[in-house]
Short mmCIF file of C-alpha atoms in Angstrom, two decimals:
data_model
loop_
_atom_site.label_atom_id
_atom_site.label_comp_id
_atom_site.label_asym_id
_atom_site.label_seq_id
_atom_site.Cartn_x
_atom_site.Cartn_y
_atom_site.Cartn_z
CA UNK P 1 -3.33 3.19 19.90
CA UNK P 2 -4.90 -0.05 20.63
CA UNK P 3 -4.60 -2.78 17.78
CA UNK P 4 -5.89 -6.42 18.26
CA UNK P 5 -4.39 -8.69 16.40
CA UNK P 6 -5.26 -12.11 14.98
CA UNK P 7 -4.17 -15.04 12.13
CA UNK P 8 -6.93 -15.91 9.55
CA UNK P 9 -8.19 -18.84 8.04
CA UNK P 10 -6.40 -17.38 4.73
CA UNK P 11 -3.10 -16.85 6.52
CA UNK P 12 -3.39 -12.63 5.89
CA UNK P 13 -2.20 -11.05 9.48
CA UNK P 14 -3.96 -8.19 9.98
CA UNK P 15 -4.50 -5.22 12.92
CA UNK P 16 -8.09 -4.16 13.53
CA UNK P 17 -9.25 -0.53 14.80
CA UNK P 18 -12.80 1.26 15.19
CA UNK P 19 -16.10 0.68 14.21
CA UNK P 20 -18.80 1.46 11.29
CA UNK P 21 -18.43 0.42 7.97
CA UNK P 22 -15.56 -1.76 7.11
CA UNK P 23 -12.06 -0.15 5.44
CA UNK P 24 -9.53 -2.46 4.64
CA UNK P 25 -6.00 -1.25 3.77
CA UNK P 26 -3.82 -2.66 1.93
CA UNK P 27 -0.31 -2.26 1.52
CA UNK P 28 2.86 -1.74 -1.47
CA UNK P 29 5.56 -4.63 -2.46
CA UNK P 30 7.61 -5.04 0.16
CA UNK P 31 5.99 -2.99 3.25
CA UNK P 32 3.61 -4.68 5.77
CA UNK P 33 0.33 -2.86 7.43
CA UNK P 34 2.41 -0.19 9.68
CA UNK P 35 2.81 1.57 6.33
CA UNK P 36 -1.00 2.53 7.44
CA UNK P 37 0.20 3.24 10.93
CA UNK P 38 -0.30 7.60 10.72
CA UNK P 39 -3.99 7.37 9.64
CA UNK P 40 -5.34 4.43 11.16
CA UNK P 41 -6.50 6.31 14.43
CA UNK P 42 -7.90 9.12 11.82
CA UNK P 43 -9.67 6.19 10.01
CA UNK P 44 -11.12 4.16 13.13
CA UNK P 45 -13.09 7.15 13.93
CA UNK P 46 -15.59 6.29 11.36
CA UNK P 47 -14.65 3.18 10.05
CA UNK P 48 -14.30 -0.27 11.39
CA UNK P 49 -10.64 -0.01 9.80
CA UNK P 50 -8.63 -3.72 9.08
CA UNK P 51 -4.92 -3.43 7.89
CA UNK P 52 -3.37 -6.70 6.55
CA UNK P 53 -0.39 -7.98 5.40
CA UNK P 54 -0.94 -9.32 2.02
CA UNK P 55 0.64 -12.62 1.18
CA UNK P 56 4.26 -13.05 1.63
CA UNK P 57 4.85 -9.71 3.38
CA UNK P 58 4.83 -8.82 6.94
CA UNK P 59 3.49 -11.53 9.02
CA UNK P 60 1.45 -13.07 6.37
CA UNK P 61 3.23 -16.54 4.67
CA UNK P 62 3.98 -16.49 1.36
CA UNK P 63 1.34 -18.39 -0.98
CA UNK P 64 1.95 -21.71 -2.31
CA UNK P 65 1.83 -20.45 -6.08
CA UNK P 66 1.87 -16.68 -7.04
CA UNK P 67 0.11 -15.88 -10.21
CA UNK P 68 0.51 -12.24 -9.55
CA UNK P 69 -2.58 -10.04 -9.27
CA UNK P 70 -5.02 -12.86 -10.15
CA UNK P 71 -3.40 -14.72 -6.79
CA UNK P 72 -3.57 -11.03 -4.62
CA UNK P 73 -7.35 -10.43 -5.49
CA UNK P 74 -8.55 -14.37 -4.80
CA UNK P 75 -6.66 -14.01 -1.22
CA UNK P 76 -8.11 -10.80 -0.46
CA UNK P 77 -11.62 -11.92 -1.41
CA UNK P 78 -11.78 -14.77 0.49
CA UNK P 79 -10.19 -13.24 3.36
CA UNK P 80 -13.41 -10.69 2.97
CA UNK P 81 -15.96 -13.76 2.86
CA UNK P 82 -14.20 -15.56 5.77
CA UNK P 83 -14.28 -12.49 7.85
CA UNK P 84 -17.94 -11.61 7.07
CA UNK P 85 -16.40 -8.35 5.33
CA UNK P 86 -19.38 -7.60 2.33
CA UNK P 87 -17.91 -5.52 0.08
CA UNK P 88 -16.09 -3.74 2.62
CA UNK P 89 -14.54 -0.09 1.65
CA UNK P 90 -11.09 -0.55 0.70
CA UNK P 91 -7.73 1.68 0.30
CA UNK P 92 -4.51 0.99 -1.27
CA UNK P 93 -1.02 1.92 -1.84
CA UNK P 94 1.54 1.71 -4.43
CA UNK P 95 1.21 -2.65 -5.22
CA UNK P 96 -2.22 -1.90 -2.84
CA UNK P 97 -3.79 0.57 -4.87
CA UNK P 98 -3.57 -1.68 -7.90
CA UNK P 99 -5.16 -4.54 -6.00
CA UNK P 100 -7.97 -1.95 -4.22
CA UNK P 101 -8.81 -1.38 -7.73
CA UNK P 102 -9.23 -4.65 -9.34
CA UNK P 103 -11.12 -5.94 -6.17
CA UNK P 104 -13.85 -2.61 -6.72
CA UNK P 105 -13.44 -3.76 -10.39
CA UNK P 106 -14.48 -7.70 -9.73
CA UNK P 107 -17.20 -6.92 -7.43
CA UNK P 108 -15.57 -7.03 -4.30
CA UNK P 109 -15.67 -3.32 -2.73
CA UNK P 110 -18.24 -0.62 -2.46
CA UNK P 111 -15.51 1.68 -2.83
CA UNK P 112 -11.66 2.46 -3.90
CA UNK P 113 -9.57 4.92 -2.85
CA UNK P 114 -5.65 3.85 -4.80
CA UNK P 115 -2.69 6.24 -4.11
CA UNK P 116 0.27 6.29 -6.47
CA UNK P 117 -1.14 2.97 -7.86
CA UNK P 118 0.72 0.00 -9.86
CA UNK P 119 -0.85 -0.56 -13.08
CA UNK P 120 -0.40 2.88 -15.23
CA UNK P 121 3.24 2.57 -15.71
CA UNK P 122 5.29 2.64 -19.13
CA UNK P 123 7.80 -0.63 -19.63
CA UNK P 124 10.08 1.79 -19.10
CA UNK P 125 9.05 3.29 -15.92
CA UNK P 126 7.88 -0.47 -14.18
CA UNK P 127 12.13 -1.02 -15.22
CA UNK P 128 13.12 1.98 -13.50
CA UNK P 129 10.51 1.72 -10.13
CA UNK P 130 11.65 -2.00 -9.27
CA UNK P 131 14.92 -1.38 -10.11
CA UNK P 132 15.18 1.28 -7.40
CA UNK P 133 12.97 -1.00 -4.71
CA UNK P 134 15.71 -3.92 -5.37
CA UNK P 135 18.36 -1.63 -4.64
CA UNK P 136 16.12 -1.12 -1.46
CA UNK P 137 15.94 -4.30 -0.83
CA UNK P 138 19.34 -5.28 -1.54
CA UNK P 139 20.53 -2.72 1.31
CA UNK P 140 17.90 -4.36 3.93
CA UNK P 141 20.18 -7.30 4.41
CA UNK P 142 22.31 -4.95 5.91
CA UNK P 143 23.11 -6.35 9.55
CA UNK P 144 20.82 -5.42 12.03
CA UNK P 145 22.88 -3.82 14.55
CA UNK P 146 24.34 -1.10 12.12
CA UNK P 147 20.89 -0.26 10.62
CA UNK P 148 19.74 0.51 14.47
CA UNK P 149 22.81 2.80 14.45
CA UNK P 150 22.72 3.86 11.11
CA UNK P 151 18.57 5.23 11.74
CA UNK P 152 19.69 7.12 14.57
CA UNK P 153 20.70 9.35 12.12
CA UNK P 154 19.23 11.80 9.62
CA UNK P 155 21.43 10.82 7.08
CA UNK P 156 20.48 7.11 7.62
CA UNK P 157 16.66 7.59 7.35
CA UNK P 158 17.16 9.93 4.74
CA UNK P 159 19.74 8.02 2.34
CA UNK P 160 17.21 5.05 3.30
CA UNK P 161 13.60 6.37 3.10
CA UNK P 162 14.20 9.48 0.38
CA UNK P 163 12.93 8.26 -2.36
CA UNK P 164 9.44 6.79 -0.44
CA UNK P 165 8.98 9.97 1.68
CA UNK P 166 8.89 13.68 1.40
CA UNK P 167 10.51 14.09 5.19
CA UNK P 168 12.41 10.84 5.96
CA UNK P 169 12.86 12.41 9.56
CA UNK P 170 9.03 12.09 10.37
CA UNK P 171 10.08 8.50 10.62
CA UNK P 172 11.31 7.25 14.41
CA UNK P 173 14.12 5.31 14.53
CA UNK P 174 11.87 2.25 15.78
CA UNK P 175 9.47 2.64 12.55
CA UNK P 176 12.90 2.54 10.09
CA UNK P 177 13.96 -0.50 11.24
CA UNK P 178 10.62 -2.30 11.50
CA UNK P 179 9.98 -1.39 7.66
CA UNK P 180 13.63 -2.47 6.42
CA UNK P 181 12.78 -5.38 8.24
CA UNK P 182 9.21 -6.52 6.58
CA UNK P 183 11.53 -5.48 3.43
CA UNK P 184 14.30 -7.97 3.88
CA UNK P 185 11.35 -10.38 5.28
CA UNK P 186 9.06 -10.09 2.69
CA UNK P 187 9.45 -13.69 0.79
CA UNK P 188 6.80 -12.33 -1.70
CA UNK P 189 9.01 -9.67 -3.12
CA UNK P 190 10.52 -11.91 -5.97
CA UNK P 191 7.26 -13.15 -7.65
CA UNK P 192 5.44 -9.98 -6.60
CA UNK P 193 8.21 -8.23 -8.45
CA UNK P 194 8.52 -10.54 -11.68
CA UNK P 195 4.69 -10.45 -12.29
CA UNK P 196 4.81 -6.97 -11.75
CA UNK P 197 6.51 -6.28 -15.19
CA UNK P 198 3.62 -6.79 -17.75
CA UNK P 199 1.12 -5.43 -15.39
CA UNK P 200 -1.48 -2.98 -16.42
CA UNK P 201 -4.64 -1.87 -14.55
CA UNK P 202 -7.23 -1.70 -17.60
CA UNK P 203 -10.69 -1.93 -16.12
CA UNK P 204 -13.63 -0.34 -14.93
CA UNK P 205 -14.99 -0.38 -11.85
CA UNK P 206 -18.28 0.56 -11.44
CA UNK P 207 -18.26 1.66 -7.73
CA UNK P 208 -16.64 5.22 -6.14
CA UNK P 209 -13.07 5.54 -7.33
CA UNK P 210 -10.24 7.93 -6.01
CA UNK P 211 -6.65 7.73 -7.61
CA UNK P 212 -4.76 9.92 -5.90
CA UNK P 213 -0.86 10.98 -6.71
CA UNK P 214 1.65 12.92 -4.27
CA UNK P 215 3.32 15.69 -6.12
CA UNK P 216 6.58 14.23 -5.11
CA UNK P 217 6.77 11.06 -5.77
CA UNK P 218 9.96 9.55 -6.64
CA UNK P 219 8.54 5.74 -7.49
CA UNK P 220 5.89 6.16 -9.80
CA UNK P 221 5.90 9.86 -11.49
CA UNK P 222 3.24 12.00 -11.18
CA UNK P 223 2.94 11.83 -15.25
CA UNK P 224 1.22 8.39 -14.45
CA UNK P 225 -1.62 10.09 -12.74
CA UNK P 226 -2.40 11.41 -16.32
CA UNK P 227 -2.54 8.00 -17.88
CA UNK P 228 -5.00 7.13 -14.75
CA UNK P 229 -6.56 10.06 -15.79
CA UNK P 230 -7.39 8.77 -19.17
CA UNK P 231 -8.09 5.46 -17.93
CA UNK P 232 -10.70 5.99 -15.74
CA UNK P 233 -12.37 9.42 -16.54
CA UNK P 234 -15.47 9.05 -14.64
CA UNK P 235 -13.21 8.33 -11.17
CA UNK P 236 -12.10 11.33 -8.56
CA UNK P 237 -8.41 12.32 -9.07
CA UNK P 238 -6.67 14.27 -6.44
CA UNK P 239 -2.85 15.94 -6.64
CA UNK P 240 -1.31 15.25 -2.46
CA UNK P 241 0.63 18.16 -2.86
CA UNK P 242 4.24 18.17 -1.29
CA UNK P 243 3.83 14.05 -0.86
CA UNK P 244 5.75 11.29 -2.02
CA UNK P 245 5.13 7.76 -2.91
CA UNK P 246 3.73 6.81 0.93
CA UNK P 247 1.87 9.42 1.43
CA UNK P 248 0.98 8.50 4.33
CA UNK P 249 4.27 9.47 6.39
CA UNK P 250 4.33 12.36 4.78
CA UNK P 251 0.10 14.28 5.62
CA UNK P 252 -1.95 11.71 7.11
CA UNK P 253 -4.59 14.07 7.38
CA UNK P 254 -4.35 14.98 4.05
CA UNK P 255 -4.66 11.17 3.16
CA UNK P 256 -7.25 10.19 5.74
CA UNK P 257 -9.35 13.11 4.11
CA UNK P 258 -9.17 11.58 1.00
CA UNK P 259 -10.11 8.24 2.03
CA UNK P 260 -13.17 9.44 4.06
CA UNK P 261 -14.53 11.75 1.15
CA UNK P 262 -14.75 8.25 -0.71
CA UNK P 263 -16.25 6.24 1.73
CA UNK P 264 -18.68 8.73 2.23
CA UNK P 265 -19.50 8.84 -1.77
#
């Protein structure tokens, strides 16, 4: 797979596949673009397909002031104007999915396609998901030589990556390490995190929507795809049977599918 890749004027790193109409992925707290890495070839077949890192994740600096979503949408759009993107198609995960749907919301995307979004979450339940992706966090400061030994190992990629992924072994040793990494990198995490509490998605958008949920996910339950449900009745809302909260580790066709069918809305 060949990736160019480039800094922007807004300090977003991103990869850049394909060609057609632009899809721009975006990515959960505390991962970086790779978590795109299984579909993007799928994608770049009909799409001119950009993954970024958002602010303070992956190669992408932290911003001077985080105001939470308000902060993630203003980066992303003027990433979009800077890069000539006009309402490009975009796709989210998790912390991305939230943001894919308040950027369709504010005008910014022709389409959204959000799986296991942020933003339909009890108090209780936002509690319970960041306290297991500290916990995740906490263990990326493990030293870097025993993770590389420790993901050479089933166990390791499972005790690890079990609660993000249905099969934690689809996952090469290589890709383990480079996600724990962006994890313990990601200088964003803490205000991502803290503004993350009293979020709630609660909008419209008037454009082709997709939530879609993986059966099996362990970080937001799939009761919250009912509350999405009720949220936004008019938008297309799809089970990913047998996935977890990345989805797409676990059936990139199955998620590339998805993602097409609303592009091509």
């Amino acid at each position: 797979m060949t990736l160019h890749s480039a800094p922007q004027r807004t300090h977003l790193h991103s990869v850049r596949k394909g060609s057609g109409a632009p899809l721009v992925l975006i990515h959960g707290i505390g991962h970086h673009w790779r978590a795109w890495e299984p579909v993007i070839d799928l994608l770049a077949e009909h799409h001119d397909v950009i993954a970024i890192d958002l602010p303070g994740f992956g190669r992408s600096p932290a911003p001077a002031e985080n105001r939470g979503m308000p902060s993630a949408v203003e980066a992303l759009a003027a990433y979009f104007a800077e890069n000539g993107l006009d309402r490009p198609h975009v796709a989210g995960n998790s912390l991305g999915g939230a943001i894919a749907l308040e950027l369709a919301a504010a005008g910014h995307a022709r389409s959204a396609t959000a799986l296991s979004p942020a933003g339909f979450c009890t108090p209780a339940q936002v509690r319970r998901a960041l306290s297991i992706l500290r916990g995740h966090r906490v263990g990326a400061f493990t030293p870097t030589p025993l993770l590389k030994v420790f993901y050479r190992t089933g166990f390791g990629k499972a005790f690890s990556f079990g609660w993000l992924v249905r099969d934690p072994g689809v996952l090469t040793a290589e890709r383990a390490l480079a996600d724990t990494l962006a994890l313990r990198g990601g200088k964003g995490f803490g205000a991502v995190a803290r503004h993350g509490r009293n979020y709630a998605f609660t909008v419209r958008p008037e454009v082709p929507v997709t939530i879609a949920w993986g059966s099996r996910d362990r970080i937001f339950l799939p009761v919250q795809a009912g509350v999405a449900r009720d949220r936004l009745p008019d938008a297309r809302h799809v089970t990913l049977d047998g996935c977890g909260h990345v989805p797409m580790s676990d059936d990139p066709a199955l998620v590339a599918g998805v993602i097409l069918r609303t592009t091509q809305r």
